[in-house]
Short mmCIF file of C-alpha atoms in Angstrom, two decimals:
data_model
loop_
_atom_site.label_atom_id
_atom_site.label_comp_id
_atom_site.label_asym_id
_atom_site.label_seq_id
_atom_site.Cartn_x
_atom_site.Cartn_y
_atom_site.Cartn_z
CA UNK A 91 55.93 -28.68 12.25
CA UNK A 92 52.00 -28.40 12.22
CA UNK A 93 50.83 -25.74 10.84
CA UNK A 94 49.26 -24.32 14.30
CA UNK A 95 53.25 -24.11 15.44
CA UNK A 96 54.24 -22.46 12.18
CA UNK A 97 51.52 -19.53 13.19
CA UNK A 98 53.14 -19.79 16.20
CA UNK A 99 56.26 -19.09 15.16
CA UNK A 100 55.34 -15.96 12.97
CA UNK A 101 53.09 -14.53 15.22
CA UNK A 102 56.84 -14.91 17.50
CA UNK A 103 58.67 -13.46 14.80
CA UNK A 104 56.02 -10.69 14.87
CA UNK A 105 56.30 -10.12 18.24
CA UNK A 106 59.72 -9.70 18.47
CA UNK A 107 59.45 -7.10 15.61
CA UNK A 108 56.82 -5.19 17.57
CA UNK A 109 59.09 -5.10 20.72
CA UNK A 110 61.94 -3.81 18.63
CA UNK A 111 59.74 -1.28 17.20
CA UNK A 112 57.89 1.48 17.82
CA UNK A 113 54.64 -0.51 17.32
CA UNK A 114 45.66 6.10 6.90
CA UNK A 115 43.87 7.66 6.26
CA UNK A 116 39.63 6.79 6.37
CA UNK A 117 37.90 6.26 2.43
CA UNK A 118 34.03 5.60 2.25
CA UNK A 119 35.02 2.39 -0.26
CA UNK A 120 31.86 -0.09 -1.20
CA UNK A 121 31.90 -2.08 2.00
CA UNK A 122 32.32 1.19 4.01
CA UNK A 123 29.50 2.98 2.56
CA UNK A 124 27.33 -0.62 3.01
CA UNK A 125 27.86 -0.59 6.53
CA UNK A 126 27.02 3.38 7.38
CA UNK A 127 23.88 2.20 5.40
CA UNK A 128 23.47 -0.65 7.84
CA UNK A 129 24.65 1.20 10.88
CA UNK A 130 21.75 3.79 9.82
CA UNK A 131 19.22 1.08 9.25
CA UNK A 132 19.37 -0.39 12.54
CA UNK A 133 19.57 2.70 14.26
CA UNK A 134 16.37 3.83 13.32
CA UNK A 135 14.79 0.65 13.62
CA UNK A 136 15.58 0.26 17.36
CA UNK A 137 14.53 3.89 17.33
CA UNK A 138 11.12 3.29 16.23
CA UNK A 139 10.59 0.17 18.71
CA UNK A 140 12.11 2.65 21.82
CA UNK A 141 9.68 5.83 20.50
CA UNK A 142 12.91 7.74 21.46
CA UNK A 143 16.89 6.91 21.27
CA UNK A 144 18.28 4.05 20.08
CA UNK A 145 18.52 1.32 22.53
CA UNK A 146 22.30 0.61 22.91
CA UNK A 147 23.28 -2.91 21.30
CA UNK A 148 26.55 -4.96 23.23
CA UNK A 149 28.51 -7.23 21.09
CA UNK A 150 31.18 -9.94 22.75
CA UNK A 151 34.03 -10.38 20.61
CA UNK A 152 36.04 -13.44 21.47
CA UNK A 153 39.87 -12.59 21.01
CA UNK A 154 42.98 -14.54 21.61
CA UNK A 155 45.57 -13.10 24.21
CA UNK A 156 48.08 -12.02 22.18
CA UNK A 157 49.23 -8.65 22.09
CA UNK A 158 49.71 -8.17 18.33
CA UNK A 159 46.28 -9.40 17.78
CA UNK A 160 44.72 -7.17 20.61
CA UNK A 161 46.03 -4.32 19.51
CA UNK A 162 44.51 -4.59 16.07
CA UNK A 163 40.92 -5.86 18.13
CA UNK A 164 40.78 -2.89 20.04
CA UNK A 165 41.45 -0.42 17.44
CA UNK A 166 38.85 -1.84 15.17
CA UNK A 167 36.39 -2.19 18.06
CA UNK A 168 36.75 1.85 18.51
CA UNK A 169 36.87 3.23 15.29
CA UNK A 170 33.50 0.99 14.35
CA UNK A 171 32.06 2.29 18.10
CA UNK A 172 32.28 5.63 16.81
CA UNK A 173 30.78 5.39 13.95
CA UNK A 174 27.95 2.92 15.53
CA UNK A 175 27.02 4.99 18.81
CA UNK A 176 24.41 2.66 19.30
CA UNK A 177 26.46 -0.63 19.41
CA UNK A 178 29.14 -1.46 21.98
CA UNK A 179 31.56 -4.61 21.42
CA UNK A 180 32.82 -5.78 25.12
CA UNK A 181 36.12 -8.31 24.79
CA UNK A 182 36.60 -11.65 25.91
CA UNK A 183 39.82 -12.90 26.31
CA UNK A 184 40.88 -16.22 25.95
CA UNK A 185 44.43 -18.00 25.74
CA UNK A 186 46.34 -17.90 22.84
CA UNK A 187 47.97 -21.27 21.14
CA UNK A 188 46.54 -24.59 21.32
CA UNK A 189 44.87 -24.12 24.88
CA UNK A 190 42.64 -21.05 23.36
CA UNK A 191 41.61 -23.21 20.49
CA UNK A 192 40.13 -25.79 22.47
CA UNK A 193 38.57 -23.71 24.24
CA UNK A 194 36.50 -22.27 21.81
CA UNK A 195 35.72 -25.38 20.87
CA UNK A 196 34.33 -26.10 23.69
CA UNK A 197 32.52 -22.51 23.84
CA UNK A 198 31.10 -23.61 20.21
CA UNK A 199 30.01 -26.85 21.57
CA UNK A 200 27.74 -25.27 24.73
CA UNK A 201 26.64 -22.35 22.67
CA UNK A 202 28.67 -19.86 24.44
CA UNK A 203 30.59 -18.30 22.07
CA UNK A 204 29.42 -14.76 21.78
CA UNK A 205 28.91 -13.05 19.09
CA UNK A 206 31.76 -12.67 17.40
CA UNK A 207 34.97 -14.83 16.87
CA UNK A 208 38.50 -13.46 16.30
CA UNK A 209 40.74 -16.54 15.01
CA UNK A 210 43.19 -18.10 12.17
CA UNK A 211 41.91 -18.59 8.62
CA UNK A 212 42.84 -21.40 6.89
CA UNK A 213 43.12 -24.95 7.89
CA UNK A 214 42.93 -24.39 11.10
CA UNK A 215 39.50 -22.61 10.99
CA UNK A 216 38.21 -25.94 9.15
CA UNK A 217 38.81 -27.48 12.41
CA UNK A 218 36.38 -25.50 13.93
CA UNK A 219 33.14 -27.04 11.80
CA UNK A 220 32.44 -23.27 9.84
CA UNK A 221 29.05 -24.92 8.01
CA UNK A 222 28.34 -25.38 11.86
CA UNK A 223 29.10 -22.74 14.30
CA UNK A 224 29.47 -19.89 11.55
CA UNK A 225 27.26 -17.60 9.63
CA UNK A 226 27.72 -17.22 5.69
CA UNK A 227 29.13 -14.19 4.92
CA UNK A 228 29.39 -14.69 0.85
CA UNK A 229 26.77 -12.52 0.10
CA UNK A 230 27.91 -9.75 2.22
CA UNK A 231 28.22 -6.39 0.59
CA UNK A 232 32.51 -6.24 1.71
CA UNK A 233 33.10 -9.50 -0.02
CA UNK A 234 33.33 -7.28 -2.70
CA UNK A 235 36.69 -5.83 -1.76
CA UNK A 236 38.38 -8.78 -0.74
CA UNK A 237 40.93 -10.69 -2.75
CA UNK A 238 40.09 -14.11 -3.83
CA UNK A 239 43.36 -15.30 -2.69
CA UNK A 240 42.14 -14.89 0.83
CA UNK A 241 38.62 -15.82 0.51
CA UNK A 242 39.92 -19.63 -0.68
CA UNK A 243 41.35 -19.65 3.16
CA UNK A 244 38.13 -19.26 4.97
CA UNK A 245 35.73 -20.79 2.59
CA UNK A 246 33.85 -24.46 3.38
CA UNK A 247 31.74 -25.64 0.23
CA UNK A 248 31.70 -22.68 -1.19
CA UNK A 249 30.73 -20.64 1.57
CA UNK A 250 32.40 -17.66 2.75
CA UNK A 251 32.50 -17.04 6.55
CA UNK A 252 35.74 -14.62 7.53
CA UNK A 253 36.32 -10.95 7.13
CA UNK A 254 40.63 -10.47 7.58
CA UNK A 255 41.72 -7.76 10.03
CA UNK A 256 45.63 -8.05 9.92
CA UNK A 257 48.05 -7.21 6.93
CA UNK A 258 49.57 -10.43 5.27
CA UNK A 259 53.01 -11.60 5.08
CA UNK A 260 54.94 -12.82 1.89
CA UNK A 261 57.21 -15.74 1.84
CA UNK A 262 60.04 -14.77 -0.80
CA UNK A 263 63.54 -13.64 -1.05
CA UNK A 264 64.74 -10.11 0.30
CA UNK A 265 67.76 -9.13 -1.43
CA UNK A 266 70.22 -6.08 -0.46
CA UNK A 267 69.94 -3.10 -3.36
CA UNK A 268 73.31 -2.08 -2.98
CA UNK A 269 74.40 -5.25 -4.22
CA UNK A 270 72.78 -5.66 -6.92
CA UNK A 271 73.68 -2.16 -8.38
CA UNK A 272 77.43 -2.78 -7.55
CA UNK A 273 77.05 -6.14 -9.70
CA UNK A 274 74.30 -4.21 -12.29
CA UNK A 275 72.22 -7.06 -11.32
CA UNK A 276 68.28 -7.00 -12.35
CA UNK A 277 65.45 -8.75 -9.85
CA UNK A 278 65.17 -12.32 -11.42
CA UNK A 279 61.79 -13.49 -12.80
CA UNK A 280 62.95 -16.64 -13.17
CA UNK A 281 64.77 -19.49 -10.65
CA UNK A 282 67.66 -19.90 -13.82
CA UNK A 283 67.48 -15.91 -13.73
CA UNK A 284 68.19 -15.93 -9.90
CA UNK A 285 71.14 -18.24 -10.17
CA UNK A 286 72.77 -16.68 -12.81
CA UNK A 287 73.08 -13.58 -9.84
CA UNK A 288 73.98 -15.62 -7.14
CA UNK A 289 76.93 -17.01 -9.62
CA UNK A 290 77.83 -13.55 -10.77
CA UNK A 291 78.05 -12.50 -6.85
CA UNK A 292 80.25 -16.11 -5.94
CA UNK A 293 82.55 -15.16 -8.92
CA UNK A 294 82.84 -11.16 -7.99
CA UNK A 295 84.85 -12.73 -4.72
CA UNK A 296 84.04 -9.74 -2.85
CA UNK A 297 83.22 -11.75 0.65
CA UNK A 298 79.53 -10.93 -0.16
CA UNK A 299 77.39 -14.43 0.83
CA UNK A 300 75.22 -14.72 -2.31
CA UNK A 301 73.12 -16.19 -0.18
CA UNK A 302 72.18 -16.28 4.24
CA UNK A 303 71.66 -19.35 5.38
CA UNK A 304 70.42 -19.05 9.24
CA UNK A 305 70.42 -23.12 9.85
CA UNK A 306 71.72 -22.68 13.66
CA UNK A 307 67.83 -21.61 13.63
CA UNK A 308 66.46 -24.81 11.40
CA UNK A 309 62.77 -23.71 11.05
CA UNK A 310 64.19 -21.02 8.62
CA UNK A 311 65.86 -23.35 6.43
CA UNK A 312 62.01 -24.20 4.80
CA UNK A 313 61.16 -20.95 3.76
CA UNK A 314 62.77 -21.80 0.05
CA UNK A 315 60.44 -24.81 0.01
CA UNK A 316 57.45 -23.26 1.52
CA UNK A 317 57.86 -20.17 -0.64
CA UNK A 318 57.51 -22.07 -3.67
CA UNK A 319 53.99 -23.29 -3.30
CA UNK A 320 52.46 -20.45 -5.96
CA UNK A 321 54.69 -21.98 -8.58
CA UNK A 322 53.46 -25.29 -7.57
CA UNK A 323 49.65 -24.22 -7.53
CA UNK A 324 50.21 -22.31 -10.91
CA UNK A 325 51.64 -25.98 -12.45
CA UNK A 326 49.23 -27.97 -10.13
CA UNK A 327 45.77 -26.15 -9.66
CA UNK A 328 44.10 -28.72 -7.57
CA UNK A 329 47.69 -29.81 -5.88
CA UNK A 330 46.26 -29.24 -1.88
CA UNK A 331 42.93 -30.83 -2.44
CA UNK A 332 44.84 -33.98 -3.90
CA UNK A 333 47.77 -33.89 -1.36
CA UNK A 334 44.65 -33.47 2.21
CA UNK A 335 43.10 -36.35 0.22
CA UNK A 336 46.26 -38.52 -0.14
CA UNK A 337 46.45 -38.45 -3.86
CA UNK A 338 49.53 -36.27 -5.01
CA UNK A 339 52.87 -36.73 -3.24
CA UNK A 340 55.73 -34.27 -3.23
CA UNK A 341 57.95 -36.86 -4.36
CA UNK A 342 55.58 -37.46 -7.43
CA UNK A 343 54.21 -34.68 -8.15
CA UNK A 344 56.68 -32.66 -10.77
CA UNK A 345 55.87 -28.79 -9.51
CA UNK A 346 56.11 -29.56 -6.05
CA UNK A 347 59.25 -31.67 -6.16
CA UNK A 348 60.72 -28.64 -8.09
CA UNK A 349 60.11 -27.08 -4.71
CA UNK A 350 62.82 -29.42 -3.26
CA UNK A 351 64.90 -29.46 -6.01
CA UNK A 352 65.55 -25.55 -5.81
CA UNK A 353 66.09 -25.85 -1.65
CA UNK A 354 69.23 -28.21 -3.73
CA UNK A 355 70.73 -25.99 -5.69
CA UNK A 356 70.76 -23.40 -2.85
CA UNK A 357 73.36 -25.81 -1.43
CA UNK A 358 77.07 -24.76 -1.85
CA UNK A 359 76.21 -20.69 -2.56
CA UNK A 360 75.33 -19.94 1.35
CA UNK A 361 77.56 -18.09 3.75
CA UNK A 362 80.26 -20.79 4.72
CA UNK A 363 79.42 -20.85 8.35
CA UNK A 364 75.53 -21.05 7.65
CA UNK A 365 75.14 -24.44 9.96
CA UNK A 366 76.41 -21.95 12.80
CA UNK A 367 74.38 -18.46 11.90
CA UNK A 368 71.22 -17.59 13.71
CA UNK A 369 68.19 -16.09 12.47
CA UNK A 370 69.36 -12.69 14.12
CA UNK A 371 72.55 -12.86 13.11
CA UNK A 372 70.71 -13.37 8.99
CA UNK A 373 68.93 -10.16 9.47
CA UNK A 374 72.33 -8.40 10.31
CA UNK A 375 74.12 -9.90 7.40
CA UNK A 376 71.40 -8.43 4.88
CA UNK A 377 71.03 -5.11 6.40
CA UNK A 378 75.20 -4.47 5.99
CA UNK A 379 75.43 -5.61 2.48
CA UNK A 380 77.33 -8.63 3.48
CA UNK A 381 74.46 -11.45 1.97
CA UNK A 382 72.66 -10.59 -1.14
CA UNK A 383 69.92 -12.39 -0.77
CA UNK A 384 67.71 -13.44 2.21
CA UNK A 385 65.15 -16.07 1.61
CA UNK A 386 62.43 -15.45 4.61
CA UNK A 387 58.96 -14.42 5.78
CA UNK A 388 58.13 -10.74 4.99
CA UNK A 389 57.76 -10.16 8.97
CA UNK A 390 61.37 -9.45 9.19
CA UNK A 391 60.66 -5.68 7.63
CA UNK A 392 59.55 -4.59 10.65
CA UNK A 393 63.12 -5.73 12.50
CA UNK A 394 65.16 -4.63 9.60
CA UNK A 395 63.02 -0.61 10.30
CA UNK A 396 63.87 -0.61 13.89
CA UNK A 397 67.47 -2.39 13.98
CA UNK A 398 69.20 -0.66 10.77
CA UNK A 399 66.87 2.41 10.45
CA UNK A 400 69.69 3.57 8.09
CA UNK A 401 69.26 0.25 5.87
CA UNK A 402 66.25 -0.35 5.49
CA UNK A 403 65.90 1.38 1.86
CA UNK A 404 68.93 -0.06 0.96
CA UNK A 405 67.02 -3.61 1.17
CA UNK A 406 64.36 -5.01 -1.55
CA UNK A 407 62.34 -7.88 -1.93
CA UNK A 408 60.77 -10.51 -4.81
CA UNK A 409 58.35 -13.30 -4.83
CA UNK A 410 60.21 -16.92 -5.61
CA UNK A 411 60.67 -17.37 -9.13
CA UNK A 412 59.06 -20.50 -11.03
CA UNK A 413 60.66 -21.66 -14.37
CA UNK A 414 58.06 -19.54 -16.42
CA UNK A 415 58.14 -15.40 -16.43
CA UNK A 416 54.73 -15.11 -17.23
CA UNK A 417 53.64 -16.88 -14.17
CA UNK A 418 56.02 -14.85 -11.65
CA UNK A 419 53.89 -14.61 -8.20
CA UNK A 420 53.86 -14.54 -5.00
CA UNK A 421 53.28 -17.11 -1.71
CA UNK A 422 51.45 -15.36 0.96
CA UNK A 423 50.54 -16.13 4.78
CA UNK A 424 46.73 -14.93 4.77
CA UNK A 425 45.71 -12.84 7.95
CA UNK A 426 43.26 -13.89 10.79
CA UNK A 427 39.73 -13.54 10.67
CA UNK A 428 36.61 -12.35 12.39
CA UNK A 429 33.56 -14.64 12.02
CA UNK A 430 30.64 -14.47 13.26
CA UNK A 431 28.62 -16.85 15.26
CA UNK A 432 26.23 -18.95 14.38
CA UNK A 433 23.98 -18.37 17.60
CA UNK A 434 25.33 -14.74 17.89
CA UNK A 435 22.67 -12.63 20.09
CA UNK A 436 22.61 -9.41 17.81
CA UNK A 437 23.11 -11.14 14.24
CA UNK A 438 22.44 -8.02 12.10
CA UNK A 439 25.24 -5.74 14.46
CA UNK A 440 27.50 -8.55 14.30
CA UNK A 441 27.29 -8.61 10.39
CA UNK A 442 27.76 -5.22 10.34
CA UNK A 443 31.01 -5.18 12.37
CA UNK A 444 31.97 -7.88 9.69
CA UNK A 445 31.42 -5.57 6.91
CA UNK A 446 33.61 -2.59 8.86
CA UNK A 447 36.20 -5.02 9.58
CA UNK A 448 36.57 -5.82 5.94
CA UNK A 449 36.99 -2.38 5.14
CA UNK A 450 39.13 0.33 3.58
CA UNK A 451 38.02 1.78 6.97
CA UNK A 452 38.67 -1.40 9.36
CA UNK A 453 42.30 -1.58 7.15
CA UNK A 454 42.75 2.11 8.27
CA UNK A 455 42.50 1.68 11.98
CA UNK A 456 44.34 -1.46 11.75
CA UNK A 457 47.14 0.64 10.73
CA UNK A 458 47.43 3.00 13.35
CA UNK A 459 48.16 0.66 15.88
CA UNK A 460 50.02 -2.61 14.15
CA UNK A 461 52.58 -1.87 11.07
CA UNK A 462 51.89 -4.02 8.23
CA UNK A 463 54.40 -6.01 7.05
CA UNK A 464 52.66 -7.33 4.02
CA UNK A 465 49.58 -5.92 1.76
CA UNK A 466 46.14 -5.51 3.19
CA UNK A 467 43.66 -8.00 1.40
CA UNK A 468 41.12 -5.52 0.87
CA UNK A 469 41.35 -3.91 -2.37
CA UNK A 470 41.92 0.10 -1.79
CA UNK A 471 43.37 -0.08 1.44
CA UNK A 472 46.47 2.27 1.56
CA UNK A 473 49.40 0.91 4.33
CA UNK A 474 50.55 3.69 6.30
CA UNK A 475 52.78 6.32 4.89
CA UNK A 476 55.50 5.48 6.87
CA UNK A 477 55.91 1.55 5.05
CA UNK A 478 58.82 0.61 4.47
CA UNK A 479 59.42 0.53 0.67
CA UNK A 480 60.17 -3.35 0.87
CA UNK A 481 56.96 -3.60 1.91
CA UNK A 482 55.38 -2.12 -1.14
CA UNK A 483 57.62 -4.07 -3.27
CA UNK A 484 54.84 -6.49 -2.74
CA UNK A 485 51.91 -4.48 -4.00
CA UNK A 486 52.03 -5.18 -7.55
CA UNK A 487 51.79 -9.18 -7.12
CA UNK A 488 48.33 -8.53 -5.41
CA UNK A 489 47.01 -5.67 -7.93
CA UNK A 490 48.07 -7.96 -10.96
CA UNK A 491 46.36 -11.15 -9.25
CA UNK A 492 49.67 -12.87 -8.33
CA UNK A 493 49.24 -14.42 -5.38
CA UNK A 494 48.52 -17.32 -3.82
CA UNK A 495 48.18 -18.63 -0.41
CA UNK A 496 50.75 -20.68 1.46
CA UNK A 497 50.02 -24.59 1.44
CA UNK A 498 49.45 -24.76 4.88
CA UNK A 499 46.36 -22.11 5.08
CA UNK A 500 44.56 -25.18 1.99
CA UNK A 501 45.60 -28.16 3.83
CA UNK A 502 46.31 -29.29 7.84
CA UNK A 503 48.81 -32.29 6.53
CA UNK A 504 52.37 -30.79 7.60
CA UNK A 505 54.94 -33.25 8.73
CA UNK A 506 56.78 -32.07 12.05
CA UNK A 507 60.18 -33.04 10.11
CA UNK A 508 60.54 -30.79 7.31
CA UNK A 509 62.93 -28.20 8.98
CA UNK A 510 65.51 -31.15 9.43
CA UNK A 511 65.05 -32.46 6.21
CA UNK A 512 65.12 -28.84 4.53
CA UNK A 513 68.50 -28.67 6.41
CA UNK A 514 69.42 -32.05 4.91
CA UNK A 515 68.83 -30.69 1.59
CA UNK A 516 70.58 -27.60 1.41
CA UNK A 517 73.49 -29.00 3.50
CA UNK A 518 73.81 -31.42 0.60
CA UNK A 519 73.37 -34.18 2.57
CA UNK A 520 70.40 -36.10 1.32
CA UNK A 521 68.85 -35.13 -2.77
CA UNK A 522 65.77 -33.49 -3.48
CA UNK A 523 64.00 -36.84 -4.86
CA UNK A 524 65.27 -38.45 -1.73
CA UNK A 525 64.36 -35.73 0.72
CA UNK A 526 60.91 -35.28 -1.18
CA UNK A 527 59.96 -38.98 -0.49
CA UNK A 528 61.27 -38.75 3.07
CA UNK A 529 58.72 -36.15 3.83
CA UNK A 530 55.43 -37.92 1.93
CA UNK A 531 56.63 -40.61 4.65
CA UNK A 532 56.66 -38.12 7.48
CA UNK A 533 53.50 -36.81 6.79
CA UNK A 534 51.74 -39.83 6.70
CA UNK A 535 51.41 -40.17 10.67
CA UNK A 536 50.20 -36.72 11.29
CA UNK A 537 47.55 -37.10 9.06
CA UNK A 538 46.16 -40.35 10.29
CA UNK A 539 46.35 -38.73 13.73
CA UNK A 540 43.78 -36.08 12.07
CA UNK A 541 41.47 -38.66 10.92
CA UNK A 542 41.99 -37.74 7.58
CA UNK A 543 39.80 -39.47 4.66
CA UNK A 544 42.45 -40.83 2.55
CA UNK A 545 44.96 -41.93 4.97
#
C-alpha cells in the first residue's frame, strides 16, 4: 500500500470516528505573542499608506475536500480573522485523494496556487518540489514550539516549510485496564516484558484473547510492523535515508527485521477466529474486556468514546516496546500542514497565518471543532478537557522526547503487499527472515516507478 492510500485509510478511519461521534482554552505562548506583534505591525503599516483604516488584506487558502480537514480549516481561518480584522482568508476547495494532488500540481506549475496550501507532510509533500513552490519557514518565530519529530516530516535540505494544524496519531498497542489489574499485570517496557503478559493471560484460561487479531480486515494486520519503526530508528539512525536510497533492506538490516520478527511471535496468542474478525468487530472485543491487547492506530479512541461511552476509561494504551527500556518510545503519524506559497500575493499575512496556525492558539481552535486523538505537536498546547484518558497516555512520550515519526512520513518506498505478507507472518505461514526478504522484493517495483536514485 503506498503511503498516499495508507493516509487514505486513516483519514477513513477518522471519518468514521467523527460520524460516530459527536465531532481549550486560548494562551499567548511565544509564537502567539509573535504573531499579535506581526498582526500589529502590518496593521499600522497599511494604515499609514491608507492615511486612515487599514486596507483589508484577502488570503486564498487551498484546502482539500474532506470534511475532517475542513472543519479544522475553517476554525483556524476564524479564530486568526478575529484577531487579524484586517486580513480575510477566502477557501478554495479542491478534491481530496490522488485527483486533488495533481491538481495542485498543476496549480504550482501555472502559478496559481494562492497563497496558502493546506496538504500532507511527509513524503508526500517532497513530491510537491518544497525548495520550489514553498517559502522557508525555519526561521519563523513558531518554529520554536514545534517538536522536532514533526519538523523532520516537512523539511527539504534543511529547510523548514510546514506549520501542523491537526493532532497526531500513535501507532502502538491499546490494552484493556481491567485486565491487567485482574492478572496484576504492569504496562511492558520491553517486547520480552509484553510477552511474558500475553503468556500469563493464555495460561489464566479465562477466554480472554491475549491478543485481537482483525485479519478479515488485512490492512490492520501491519500495524505491529509499522509500529515498530521508533525502535528501528533508535538502533538505525539513518535507516530511511539508506532504505529511499536503496542501501539498507529489511531483510538485512537487524532493527528493522526485528520489526518482522515480533509480527512472528504474535502468531499463535490471537483470538482463534482472528482470520474471520473485522476491524469493528476488534474494537468491540477490547472495549468488553474480552482481548487484552489491541495493536492499532490511536484513531480508534474516538470510536471506542462514542461506541462504549461506559469503557472507554476502562481502556489504556503504550508505545511498542524495543528490546531496551531506556529507549521505550513511541511511532507517530505526523499531522498535515499549511505552507505557504512561494508566489503567494500577501507574503507577510500569509506568514503570519503560519505562525497562528502553529500555535498554542491555532491548537486551541483546532480543538473545538475536531477531537484529537493523539498529542498536538506544539509544545503547550492543552487537548480539550473532555480527552479521553487513553489519549493522554501518550503525552509523556512527546514531553520526554520519545517519539518518532512513522517510516512512511521519511520515505515514499512502500510496497502495495505488506498487508498480505503481514498476514502471512502472523498466520505462521511464511518466517520473519522469509517474509522480510519478500517485501525488499516487493518494494523494488514501486520505487523504480518513482524514479528513485538508487533503484
Amino acid at each position: 500500500m503506498k503511503a498516499r492510500k495508507w493516509s487514505a485509510i486513516l483519514i477513513c478511519v477518522m471519518l468514521v470516528g467523527s460520524l460516530l461521534a459527536a465531532c481549550g482554552k486560548s494562551n499567548n505562548g511565544n509564537s502567539g505573542s509573535s504573531a499579535t506583534s506581526s498582526s500589529s505591525a502590518a496593521t499600522n503599516e497599511t494604515s499609514k499608506e491608507t492615511g486612515t483604516e487599514a486596507q483589508q488584506v484577502k488570503l486564498t487558502a487551498l484546502i482539500g475536500n474532506v470534511n475532517e480537514i475542513v472543519s479544522s480549516a475553517k476554525a483556524l481561518i476564524a479564530a486568526f480573522e478575529k484577531k487579524n480584522p484586517n486580513i480575510k482568508v477566502e477557501i478554495e476547495l479542491t478534491p481530496g485523494g490522488v485527483e486533488g494532488e495533481n491538481l495542485l500540481k498543476t496549480k504550482l506549475a501555472t502559478g496559481d496556487a494562492g497563497d496558502i496550501i493546506f496538504f500532507n507532510s511527509g513524503s508526500v509533500m517532497q513530491a510537491l518540489n518544497p525548495e520550489k513552490n514553498f517559502v522557508d519557514l525555519t526561521n519563523e518565530p513558531f518554529q520554536a514550539n514545534i517538536y522536532d519529530s514533526f519538523k523532520q516530516t516537512v523539511t527539504a535540505n534543511g529547510k523548514v516549510y510546514g506549520a501542523p494544524y491537526q493532532s497526531t496519531a500513535a501507532g502502538g498497542w491499546f490494552y484493556n485496564k481491567k485486565v491487567y489489574a485482574d492478572l496484576g499485570l504492569s504496562v511492558p517496557k520491553t517486547w520480552d516484558e509484553l510477552m511474558a503478559n500475553v503468556k500469563k493471560i493464555k495460561e489464566a484460561g479465562n477466554g480472554v484473547a491475549p491478543i485481537i487479531g482483525t485479519y478479515k480486515d488485512s490492512w490492520t494486520t501491519q500495524l505491529p510492523l509499522l509500529a515498530d519503526y521508533y525502535n528501528v530508528q533508535a538502533q538505525a539512525p539513518s535507516f530511511a535515508a539508506d532504505y529511499t536510497a536503496n542501501k539498507a533492506k529489511y531483510a538485512t538490516t537487524p532493527a528493522a527485521l526485528r520489526s518482522f520478527e515480533k509480527l512472528q511471535d504474535i502468531s499463535g496468542n490471537m483470538n482463534k477466529d482472528y482470520l474471520a474478525t473485522t476491524f469493528d468487530a476488534g474494537i468491540k472485543m477490547l472495549a468488553e474486556g474480552k482481548g487484552a491487547h489491541y495493536p492499532m492506530l490511536s484513531m480508534i479512541s474516538a470510536t471506542i468514546a462514542q461506541n462504549h461511552p461506559d469503557k472507554i476509561n476502562d481502556i489504556g494504551f503504550f508505545a511498542q516496546p524495543g528490546d531496551s527500556a531506556d529507549q521505550n518510545g513511541l511511532t507517530v503519524w505526523m499531522p498535515s500542514a499549511v505552507y505557504v506559497y512561494q508566489n503567494a500575493k500577501h507574503l507577510d499575512e500569509a506568514k503570519l497565518f503560519a505562525n497562528f496556525v502553529g500555535s498554542v492558539e491555532g491548537m486551541a481552535a483546532v480543538g473545538t471543532v475536531s477531537k484529537p486523538v493523539g498529542p498536538y505537536v506544539v509544545k503547550g498546547a492543552q487537548l480539550p478537557a473532555d480527552t479521553p484518558q487513553v489519549v493522554k497516555d501518550m503525552l509523556p512520550y512527546f514531553d520526554n522526547g520519545k517519539t518518532a515519526p512513522a517510516l512512511e512520513f521519511l520515505t515514499p518506498v512502500k510496497g502495495p503487499n505488506l498487508p498480505s505478507i503481514s498476514v502471512e507472518v502472523g498466520a505462521g505461514q511464511r518466517s520473519a527472515e522469509d517474509a522480510a526478504k519478500a517485501y525488499d522484493k516487493d518494494v523494488e517495483k514501486q520505487a523504480q516507478q518513482l524514479g528513485l536514485a538508487g533503484w
